Short mmCIF file of C-alpha atoms and ligand atoms in Angstrom, two decimals:
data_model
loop_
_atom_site.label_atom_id
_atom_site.label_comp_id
_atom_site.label_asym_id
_atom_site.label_seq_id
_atom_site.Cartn_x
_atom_site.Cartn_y
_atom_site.Cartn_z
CA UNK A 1 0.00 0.00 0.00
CA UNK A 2 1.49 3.35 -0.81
CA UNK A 3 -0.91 5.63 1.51
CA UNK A 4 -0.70 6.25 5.40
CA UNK A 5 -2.85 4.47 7.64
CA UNK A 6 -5.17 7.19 8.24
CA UNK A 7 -5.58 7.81 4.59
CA UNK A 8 -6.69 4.20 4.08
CA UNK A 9 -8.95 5.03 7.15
CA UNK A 10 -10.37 7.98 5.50
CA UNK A 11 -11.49 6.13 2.15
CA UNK A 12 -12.73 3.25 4.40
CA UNK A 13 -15.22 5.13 6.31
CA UNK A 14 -15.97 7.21 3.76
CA UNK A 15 -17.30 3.49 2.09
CA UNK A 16 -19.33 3.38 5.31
CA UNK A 17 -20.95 6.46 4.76
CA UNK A 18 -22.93 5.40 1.40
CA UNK A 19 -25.35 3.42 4.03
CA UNK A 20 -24.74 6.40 7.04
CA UNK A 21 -24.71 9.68 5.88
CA UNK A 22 -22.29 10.32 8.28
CA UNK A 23 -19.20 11.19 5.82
CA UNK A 24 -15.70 12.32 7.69
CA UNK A 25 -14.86 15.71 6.68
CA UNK A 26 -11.07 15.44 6.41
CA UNK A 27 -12.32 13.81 2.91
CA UNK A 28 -12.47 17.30 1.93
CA UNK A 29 -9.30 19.17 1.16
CA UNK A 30 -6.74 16.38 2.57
CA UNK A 31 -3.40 17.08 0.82
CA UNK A 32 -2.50 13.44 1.07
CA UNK A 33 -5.70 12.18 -0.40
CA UNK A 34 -5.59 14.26 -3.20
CA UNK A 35 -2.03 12.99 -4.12
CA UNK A 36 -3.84 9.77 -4.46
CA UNK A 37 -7.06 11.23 -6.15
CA UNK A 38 -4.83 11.97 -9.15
CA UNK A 39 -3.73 8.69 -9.69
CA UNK A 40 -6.93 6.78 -8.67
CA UNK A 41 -9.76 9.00 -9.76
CA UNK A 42 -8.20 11.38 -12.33
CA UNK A 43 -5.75 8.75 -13.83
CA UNK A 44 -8.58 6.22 -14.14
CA UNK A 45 -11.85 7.78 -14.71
CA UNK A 46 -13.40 9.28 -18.02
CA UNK A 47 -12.77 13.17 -17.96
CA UNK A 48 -14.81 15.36 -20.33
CA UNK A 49 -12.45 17.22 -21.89
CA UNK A 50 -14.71 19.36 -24.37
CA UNK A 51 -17.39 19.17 -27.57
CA UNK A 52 -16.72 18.22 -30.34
CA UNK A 53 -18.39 21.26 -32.01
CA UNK A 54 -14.79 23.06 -30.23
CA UNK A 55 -12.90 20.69 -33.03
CA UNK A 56 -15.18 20.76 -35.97
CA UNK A 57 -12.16 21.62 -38.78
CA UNK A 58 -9.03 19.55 -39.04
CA UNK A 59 -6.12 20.85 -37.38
CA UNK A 60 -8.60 22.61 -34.69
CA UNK A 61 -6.94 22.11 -31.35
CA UNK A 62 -7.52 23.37 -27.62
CA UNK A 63 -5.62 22.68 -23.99
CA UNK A 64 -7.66 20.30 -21.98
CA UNK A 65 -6.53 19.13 -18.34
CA UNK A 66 -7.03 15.65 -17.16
CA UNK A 67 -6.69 16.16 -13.54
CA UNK A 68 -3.48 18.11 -13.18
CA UNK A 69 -2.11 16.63 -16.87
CA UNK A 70 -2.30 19.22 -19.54
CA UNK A 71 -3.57 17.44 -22.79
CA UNK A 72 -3.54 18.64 -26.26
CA UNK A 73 -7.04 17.60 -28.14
CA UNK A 74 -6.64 17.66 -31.60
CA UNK A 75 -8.74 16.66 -34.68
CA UNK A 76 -5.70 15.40 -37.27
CA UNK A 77 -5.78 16.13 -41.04
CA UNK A 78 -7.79 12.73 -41.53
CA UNK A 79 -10.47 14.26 -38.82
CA UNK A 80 -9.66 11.82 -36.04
CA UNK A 81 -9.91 13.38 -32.35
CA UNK A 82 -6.66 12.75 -29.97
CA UNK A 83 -5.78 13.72 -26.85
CA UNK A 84 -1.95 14.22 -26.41
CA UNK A 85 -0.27 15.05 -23.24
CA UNK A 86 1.67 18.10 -23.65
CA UNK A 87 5.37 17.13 -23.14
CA UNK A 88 7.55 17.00 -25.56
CA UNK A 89 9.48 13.26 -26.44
CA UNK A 90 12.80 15.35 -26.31
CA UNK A 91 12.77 16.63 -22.95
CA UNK A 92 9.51 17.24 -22.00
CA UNK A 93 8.84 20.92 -23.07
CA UNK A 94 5.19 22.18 -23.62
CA UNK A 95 5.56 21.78 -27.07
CA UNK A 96 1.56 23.81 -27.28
CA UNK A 97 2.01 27.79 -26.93
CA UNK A 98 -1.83 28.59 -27.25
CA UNK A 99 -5.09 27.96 -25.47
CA UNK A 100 -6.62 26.95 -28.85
CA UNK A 101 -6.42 27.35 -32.27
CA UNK A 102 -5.57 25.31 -35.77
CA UNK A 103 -2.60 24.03 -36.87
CA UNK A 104 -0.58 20.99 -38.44
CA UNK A 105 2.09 20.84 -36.83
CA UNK A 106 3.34 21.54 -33.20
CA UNK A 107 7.09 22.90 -33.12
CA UNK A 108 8.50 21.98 -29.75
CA UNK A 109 10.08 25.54 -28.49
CA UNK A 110 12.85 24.26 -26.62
CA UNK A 111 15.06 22.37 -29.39
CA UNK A 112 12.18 22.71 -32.37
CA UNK A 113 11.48 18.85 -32.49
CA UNK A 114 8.00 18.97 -34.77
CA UNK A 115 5.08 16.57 -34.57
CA UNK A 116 2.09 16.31 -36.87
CA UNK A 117 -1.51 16.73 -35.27
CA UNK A 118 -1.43 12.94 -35.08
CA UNK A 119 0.92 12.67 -32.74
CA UNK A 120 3.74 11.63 -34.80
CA UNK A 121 7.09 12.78 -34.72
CA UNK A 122 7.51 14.84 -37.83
CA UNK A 123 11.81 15.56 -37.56
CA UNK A 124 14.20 18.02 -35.82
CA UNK A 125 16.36 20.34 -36.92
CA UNK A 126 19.77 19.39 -37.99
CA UNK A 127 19.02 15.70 -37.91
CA UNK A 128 21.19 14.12 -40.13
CA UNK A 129 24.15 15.77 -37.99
CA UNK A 130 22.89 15.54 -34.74
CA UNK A 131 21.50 11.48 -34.58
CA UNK A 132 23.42 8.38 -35.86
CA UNK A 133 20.66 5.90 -34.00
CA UNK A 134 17.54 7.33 -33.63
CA UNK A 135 14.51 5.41 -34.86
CA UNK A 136 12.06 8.42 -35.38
CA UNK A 137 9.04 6.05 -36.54
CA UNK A 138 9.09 4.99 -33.05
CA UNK A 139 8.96 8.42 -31.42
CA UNK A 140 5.38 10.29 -31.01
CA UNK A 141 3.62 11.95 -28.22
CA UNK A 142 2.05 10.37 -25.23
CA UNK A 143 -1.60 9.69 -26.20
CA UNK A 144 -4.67 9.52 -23.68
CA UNK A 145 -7.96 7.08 -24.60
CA UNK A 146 -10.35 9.22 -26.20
CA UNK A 147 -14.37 8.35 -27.32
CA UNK A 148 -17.32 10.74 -27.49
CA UNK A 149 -20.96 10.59 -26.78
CA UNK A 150 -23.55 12.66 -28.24
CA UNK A 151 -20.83 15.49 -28.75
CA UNK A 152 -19.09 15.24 -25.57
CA UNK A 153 -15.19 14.49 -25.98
CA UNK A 154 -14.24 12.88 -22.85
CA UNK A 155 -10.37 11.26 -22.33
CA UNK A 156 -8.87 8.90 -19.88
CA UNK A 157 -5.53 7.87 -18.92
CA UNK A 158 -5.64 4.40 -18.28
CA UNK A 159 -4.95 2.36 -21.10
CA UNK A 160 -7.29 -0.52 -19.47
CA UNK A 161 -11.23 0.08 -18.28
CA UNK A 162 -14.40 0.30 -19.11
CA UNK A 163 -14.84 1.92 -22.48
CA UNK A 164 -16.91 5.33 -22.32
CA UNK A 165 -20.66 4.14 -22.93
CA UNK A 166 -19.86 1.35 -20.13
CA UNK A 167 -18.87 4.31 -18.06
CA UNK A 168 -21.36 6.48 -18.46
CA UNK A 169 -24.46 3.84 -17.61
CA UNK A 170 -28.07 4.23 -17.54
CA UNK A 171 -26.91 8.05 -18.11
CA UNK A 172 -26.58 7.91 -21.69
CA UNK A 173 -30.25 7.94 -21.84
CA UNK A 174 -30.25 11.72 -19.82
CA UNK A 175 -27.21 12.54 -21.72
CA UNK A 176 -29.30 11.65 -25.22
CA UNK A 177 -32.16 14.33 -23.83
CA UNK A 178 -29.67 16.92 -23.02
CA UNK A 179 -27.32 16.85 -25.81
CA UNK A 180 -28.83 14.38 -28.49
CA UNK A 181 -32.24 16.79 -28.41
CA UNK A 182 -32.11 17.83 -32.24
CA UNK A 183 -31.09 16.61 -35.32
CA UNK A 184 -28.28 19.00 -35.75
CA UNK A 185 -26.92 18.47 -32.47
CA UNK A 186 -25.80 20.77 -30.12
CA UNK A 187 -22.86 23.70 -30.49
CA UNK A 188 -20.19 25.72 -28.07
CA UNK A 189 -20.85 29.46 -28.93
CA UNK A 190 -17.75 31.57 -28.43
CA UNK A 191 -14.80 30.37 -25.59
CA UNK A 192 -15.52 28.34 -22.35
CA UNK A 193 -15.12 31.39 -19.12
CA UNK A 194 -12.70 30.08 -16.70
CA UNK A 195 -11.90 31.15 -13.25
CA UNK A 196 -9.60 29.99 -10.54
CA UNK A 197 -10.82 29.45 -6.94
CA UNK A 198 -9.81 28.10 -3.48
CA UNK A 199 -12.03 25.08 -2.89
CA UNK A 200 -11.57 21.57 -3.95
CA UNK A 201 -12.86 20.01 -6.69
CA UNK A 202 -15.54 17.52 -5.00
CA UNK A 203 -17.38 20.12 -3.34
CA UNK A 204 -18.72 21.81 -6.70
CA UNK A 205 -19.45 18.39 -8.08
CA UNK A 206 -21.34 17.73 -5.24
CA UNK A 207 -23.47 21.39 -5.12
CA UNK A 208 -24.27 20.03 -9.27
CA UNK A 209 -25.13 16.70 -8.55
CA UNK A 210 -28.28 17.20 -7.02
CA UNK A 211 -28.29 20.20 -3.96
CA UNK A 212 -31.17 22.48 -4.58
CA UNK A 213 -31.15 22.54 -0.76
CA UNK A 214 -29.04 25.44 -0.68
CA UNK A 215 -30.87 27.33 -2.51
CA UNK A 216 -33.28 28.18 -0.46
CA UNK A 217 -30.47 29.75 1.88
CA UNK A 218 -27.41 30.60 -0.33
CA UNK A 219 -29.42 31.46 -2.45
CA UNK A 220 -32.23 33.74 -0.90
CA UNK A 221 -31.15 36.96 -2.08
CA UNK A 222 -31.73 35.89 -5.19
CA UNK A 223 -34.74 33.94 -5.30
CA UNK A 224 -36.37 37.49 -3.72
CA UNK A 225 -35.82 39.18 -6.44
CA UNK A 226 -38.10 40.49 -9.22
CA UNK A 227 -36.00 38.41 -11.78
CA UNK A 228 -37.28 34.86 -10.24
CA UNK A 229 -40.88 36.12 -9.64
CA UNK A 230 -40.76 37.15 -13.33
CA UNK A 231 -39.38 33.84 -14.42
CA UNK A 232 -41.70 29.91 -15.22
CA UNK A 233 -41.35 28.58 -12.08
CA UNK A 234 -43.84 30.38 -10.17
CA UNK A 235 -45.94 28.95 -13.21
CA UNK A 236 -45.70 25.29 -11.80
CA UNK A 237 -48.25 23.51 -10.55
CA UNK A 238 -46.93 21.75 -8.64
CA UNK A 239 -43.47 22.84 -7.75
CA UNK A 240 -41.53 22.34 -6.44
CA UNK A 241 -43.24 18.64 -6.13
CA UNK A 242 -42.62 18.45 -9.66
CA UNK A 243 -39.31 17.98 -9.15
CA UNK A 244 -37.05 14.47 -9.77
CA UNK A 245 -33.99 13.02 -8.70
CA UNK A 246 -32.06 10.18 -10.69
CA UNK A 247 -29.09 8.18 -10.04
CA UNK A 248 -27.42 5.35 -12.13
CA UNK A 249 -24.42 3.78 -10.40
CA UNK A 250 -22.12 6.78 -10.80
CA UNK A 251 -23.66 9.53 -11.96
CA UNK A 252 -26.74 11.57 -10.76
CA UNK A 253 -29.10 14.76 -11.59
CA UNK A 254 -32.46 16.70 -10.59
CA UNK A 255 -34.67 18.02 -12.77
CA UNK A 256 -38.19 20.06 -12.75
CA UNK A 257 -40.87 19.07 -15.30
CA UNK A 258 -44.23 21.19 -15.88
CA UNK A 259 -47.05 19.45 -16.69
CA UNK A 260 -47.00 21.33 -19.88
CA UNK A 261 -45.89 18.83 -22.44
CA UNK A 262 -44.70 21.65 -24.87
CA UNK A 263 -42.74 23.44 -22.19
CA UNK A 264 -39.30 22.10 -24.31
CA UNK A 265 -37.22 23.90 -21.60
CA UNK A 266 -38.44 27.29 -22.83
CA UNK A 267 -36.77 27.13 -26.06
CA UNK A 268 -38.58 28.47 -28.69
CA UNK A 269 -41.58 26.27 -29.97
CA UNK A 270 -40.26 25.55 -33.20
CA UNK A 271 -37.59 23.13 -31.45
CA UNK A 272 -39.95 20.85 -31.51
CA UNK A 273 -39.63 20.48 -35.38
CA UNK A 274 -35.95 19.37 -35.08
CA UNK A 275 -36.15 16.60 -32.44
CA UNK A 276 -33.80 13.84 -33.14
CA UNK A 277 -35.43 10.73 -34.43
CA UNK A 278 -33.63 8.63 -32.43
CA UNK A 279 -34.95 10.52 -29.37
CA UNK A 280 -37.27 7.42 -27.75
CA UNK A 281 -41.04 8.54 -27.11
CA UNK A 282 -40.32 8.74 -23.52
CA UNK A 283 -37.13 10.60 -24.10
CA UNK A 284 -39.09 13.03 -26.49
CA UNK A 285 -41.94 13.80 -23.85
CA UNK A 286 -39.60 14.31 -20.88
CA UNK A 287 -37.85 16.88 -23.00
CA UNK A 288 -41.57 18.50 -23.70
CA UNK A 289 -42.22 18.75 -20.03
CA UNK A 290 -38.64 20.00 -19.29
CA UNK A 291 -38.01 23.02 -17.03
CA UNK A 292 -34.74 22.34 -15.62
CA UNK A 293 -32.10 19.80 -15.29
CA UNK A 294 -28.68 19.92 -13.54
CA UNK A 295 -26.54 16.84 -12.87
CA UNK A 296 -22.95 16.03 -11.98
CA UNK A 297 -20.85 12.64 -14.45
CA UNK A 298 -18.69 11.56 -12.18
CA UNK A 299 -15.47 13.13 -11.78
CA UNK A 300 -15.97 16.50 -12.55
CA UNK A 301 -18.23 17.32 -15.43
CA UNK A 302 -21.62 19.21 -14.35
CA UNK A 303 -24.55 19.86 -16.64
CA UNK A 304 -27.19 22.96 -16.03
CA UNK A 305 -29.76 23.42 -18.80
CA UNK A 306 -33.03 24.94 -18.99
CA UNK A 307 -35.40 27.74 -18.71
CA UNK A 308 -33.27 30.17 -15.56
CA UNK A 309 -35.90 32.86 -15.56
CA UNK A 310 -37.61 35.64 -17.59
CA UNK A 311 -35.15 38.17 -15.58
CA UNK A 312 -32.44 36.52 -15.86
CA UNK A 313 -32.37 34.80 -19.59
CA UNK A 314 -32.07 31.87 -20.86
CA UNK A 315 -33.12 29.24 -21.69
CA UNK A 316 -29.24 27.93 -21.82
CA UNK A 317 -27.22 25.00 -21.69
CA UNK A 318 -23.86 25.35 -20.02
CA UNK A 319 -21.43 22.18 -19.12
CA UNK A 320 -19.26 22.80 -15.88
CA UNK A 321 -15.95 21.25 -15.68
CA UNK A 322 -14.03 21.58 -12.34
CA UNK A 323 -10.13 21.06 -12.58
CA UNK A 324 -8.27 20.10 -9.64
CA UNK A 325 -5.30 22.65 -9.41
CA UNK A 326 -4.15 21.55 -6.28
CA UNK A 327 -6.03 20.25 -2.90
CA UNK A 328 -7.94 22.90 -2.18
CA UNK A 329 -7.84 24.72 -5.63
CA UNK A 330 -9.88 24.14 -8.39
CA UNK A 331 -10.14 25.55 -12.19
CA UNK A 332 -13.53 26.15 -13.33
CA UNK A 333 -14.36 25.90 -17.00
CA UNK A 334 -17.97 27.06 -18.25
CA UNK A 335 -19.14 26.08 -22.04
CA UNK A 336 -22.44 27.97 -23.38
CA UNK A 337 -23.74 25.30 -25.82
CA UNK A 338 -26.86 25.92 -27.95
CA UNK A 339 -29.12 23.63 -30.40
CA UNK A 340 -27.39 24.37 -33.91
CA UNK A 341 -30.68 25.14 -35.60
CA UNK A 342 -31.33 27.93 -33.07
CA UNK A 343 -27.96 29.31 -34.45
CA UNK A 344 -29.62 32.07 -36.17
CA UNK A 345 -32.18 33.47 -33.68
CA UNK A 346 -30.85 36.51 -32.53
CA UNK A 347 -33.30 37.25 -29.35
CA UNK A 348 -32.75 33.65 -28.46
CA UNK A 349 -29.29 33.86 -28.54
CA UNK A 350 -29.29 37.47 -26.42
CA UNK A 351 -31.71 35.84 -23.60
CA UNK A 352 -29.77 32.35 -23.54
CA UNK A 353 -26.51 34.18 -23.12
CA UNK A 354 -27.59 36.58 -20.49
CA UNK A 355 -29.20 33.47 -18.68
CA UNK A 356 -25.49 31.79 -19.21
CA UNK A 357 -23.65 34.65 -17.66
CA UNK A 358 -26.19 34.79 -15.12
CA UNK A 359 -24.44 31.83 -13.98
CA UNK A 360 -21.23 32.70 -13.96
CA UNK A 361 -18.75 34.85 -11.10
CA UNK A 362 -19.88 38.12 -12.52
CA UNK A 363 -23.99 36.38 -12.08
CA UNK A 364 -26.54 36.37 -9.76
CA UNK A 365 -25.36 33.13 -7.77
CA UNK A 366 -22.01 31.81 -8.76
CA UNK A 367 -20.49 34.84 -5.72
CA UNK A 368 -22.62 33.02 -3.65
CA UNK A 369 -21.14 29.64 -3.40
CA UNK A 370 -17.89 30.31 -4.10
CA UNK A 371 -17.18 32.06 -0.85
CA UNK A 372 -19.03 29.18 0.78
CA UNK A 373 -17.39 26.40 -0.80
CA UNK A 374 -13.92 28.04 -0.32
CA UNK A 375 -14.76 28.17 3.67
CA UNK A 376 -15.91 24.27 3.65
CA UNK A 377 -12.04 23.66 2.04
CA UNK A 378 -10.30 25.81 4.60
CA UNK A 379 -12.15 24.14 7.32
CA UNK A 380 -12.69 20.63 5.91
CA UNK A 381 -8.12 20.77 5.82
CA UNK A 382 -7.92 20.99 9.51
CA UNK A 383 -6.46 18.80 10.68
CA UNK A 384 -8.87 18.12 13.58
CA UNK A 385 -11.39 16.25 11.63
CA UNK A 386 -8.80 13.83 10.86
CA UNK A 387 -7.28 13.43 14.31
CA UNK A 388 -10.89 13.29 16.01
CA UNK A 389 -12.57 11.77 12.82
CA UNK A 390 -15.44 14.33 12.87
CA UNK A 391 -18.62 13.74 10.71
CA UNK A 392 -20.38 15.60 8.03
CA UNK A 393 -23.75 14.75 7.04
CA UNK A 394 -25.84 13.78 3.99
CA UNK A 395 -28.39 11.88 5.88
CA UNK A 396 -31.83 13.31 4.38
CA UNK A 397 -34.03 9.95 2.61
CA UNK A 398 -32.55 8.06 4.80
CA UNK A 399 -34.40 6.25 7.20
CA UNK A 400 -37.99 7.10 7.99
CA UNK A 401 -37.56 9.12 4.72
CA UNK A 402 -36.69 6.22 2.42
CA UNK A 403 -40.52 4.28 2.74
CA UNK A 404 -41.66 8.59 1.93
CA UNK A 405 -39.72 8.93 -1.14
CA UNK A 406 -40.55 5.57 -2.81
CA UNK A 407 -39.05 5.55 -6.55
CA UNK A 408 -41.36 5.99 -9.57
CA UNK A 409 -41.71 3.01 -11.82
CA UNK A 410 -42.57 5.12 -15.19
CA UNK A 411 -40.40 4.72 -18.39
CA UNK A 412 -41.11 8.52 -18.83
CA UNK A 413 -38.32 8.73 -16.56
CA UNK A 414 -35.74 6.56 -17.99
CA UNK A 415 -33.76 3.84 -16.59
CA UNK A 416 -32.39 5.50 -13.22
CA UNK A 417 -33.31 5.19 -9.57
CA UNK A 418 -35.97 7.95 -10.01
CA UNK A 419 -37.85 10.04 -6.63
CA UNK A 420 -39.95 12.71 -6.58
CA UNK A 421 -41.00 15.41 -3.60
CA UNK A 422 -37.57 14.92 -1.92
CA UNK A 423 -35.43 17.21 -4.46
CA UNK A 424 -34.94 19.54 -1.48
CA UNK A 425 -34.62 16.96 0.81
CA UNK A 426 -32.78 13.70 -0.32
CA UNK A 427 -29.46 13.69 -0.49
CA UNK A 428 -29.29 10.22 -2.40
CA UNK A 429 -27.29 11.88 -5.13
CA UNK A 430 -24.57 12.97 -2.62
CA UNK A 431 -24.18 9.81 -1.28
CA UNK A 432 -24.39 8.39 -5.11
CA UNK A 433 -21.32 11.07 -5.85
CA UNK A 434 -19.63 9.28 -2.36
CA UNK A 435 -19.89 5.48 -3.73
CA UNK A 436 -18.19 6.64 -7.27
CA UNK A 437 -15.54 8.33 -4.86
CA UNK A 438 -15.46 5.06 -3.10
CA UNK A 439 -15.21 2.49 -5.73
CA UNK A 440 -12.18 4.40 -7.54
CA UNK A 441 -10.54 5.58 -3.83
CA UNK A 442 -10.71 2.38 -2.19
CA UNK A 443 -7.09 -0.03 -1.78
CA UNK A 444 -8.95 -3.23 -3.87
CA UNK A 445 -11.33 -1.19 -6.18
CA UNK A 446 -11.26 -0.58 -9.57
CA UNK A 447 -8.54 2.02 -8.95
CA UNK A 448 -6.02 0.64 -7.08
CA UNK A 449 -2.83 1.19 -8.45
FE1 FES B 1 11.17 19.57 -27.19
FE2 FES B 1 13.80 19.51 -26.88
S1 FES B 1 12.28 19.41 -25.37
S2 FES B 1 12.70 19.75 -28.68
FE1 FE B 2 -25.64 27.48 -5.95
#
């Protein structure tokens, strides 16, 4: 084993915790565990690394991070994606100089080695003179797994593991409402924000994978203003009872229907004239009756699409991607994607981009986390909770709870554990976010390494 005891203990109980609730905090912003997280989560997991819409022309290329691992995803003159990590076969220079952009070729700035945007090793300068027994056929960059699903480019280190649709689960089916909606598919408009920020990583995936709970306090500011009132969700009958939680094995989301079936997220009505045909009936009428849906795939890839509110814009669809810089420092990434055939609509595209930015630092609501996820980091690293093994909680649906929140058996909500009434209170898609945790964390599981 290459972890101190109390590192081991950590993952252990945090195993325990899927049945409890009771989670120790020192899983939060433990310097020692997130050595480990690298290797076992971030060097074995599938990490979305962009859309393919970001790589539509050959040569298009952008810097992606897995984990801390800066990856070059390119689309190669024969239009095949790659991820390569950025070091050079030389010495290990960043042989990329730009966020993004199109090229054929990568020059290496340190000696000018060139490779191809396949990966191989194109020459050097003065080669002739400077190699008597080099083999360059066998040189060419380091090169991640990489597969997509409807759009989304994800990567992995690990040569060996499930392949991506084995990954992903019973969430392809969400994924196929969210991002396989029209014919044309979804787009990125313009360049993913980013900001940098002092909390770690797991705490963010968390607040996506299912915590409307907090917005009732983080959040209350907000909610009192004009912008909500003015907004759909008033409009609900229901709400919020109308709201759903679902959780395959790994991954997990919430999501608010109307009983409206041609609500279509509050995209304009003539959406409806583009749905995919291989959209499944139930698939197609959950999308009708969609307000909202938000959702965390395990790592570190968020979702948030759907109507925010007549104030505030939108509808929108932005994917959230939350880079581990560090324990206790994480890179946010925020893509504003759009149905292509809504490309053209100029009001549309001015309401789903305020309702985007609405989202973002500069918003309504992103201020409002941030400064309380960065205090869970600082105090989730003291070292206290470790020494005296104190306990966080995610307890809500469990217990009396459970037999309250039974889950619905209707194919209109796909093939995941499915509950309704308990969106503010269940916190089943925590504890769903703790077992994926587990499984890669743990000494025997599918990470260990
Ligand atoms: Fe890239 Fe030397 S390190 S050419
Ligand atoms: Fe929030």
């Amino acid at each position: 084993s290459d972890e101190p005891d109390s590192i081991s203990d950590i993952i252990e109980r945090t195993g325990d915790a899927i049945e409890s609730g009771r989670y120790p905090l020192a899983i939060t912003n433990n310097r020692d565990l997130y050595e480990l997280e690298r290797r076992r989560i971030f060097g074995r997991a599938w990490i979305y690394l962009g859309h393919v819409s970001e790589f539509a022309e050959r040569g298009d290329y952008a810097r992606r991070y897995i984990g801390e691992d800066p990856f070059i995803v390119t689309r190669d003159e024969t239009g095949e994606l790659h991820a390569f990590l950025d070091s050079c076969m030389h010495r290990g220079a960043q042989f990329c100089t730009a966020e993004n952009g199109n090229t054929s070729h990568f020059r290496c700035p340190y000696h000018g080695w060139t490779y191809k945007n396949d990966g191989s090793l194109q020459g050097m300068p003065h080669m002739a003179e400077a190699y008597q027994d080099l083999d360059e056929d066998e040189i060419s960059l380091e090169e991640a797994e990489l597969d997509t699903y409807q759009g989304l480019v994800f990567g992995r280190i690990a040569e060996e593991g499930p392949d991506l649709e084995a990954y992903l689960g019973d969430f392809t089916w969400y994924l196929d409402v969210l991002f396989g909606t029209t014919e044309a598919g979804m787009t990125v408009v313009g360049e993913p924000h980013r900001w940098e920020s002092d909390h770690d990583w797991k705490i963010s995936a968390d607040n996506f994978s299912g915590d409307s709970y907090h917005v009732l306090t983080t959040h209350q500011a907000g909610l009192e203003t004009e912008n909500l009132a003015r907004g759909p969700w008033e409009e609900l009958d229901d709400f919020p009872a109308a709201s759903y939680l679902a959780c395959t094995d790994r991954h997990s989301m919430g999501y608010y229907l109307s009983a409206d079936a041609d609500t279509y997220m509050g995209y304009p009505k003539e959406i409806a004239d583009h749905l995919d045909d291989d959209l499944t009936a139930e698939q197609r009428e959950l999308f009708g009756r969609s307000v909202f849906h938000f959702g965390t795939v395990f790592p570190n890839m968020s979702i948030i699409h759907g109507i925010q509110s007549g104030g505030w814009g939108g509808p929108w669809a932005c994917i959230r991607k939350w880079n581990p810089r560090g324990p206790g420092t994480t890179e946010t990434t925020s893509w504003w994607l759009i149905p292509k055939e809504l490309a053209d609509d100029e009001s549309f595209l001015e309401d789903s981009h305020r309702g985007w930015e609405s989202l973002s630092p500069g918003g309504a609501f992103e201020s409002d986390d941030l400064t309380i996820w960065e205090g869970i980091s600082e105090s989730s690293g003291a070292v206290t909770h470790e020494l005296r093994d104190t306990r966080g909680n995610m307890q809500q649906g469990i217990g009396a709870m459970t037999d309250e929140v039974e889950p619905i058996d209707d194919p209109l909500h796909g093939p995941a554990e499915v509950t309704s009434k308990g969106l503010y209170f269940d916190e089943r898609n925590s504890r769903t976010m703790l077992r994926s945790w587990y499984e890669l964390m743990r000494e025997d599981g599918e990470g260990s390494a």
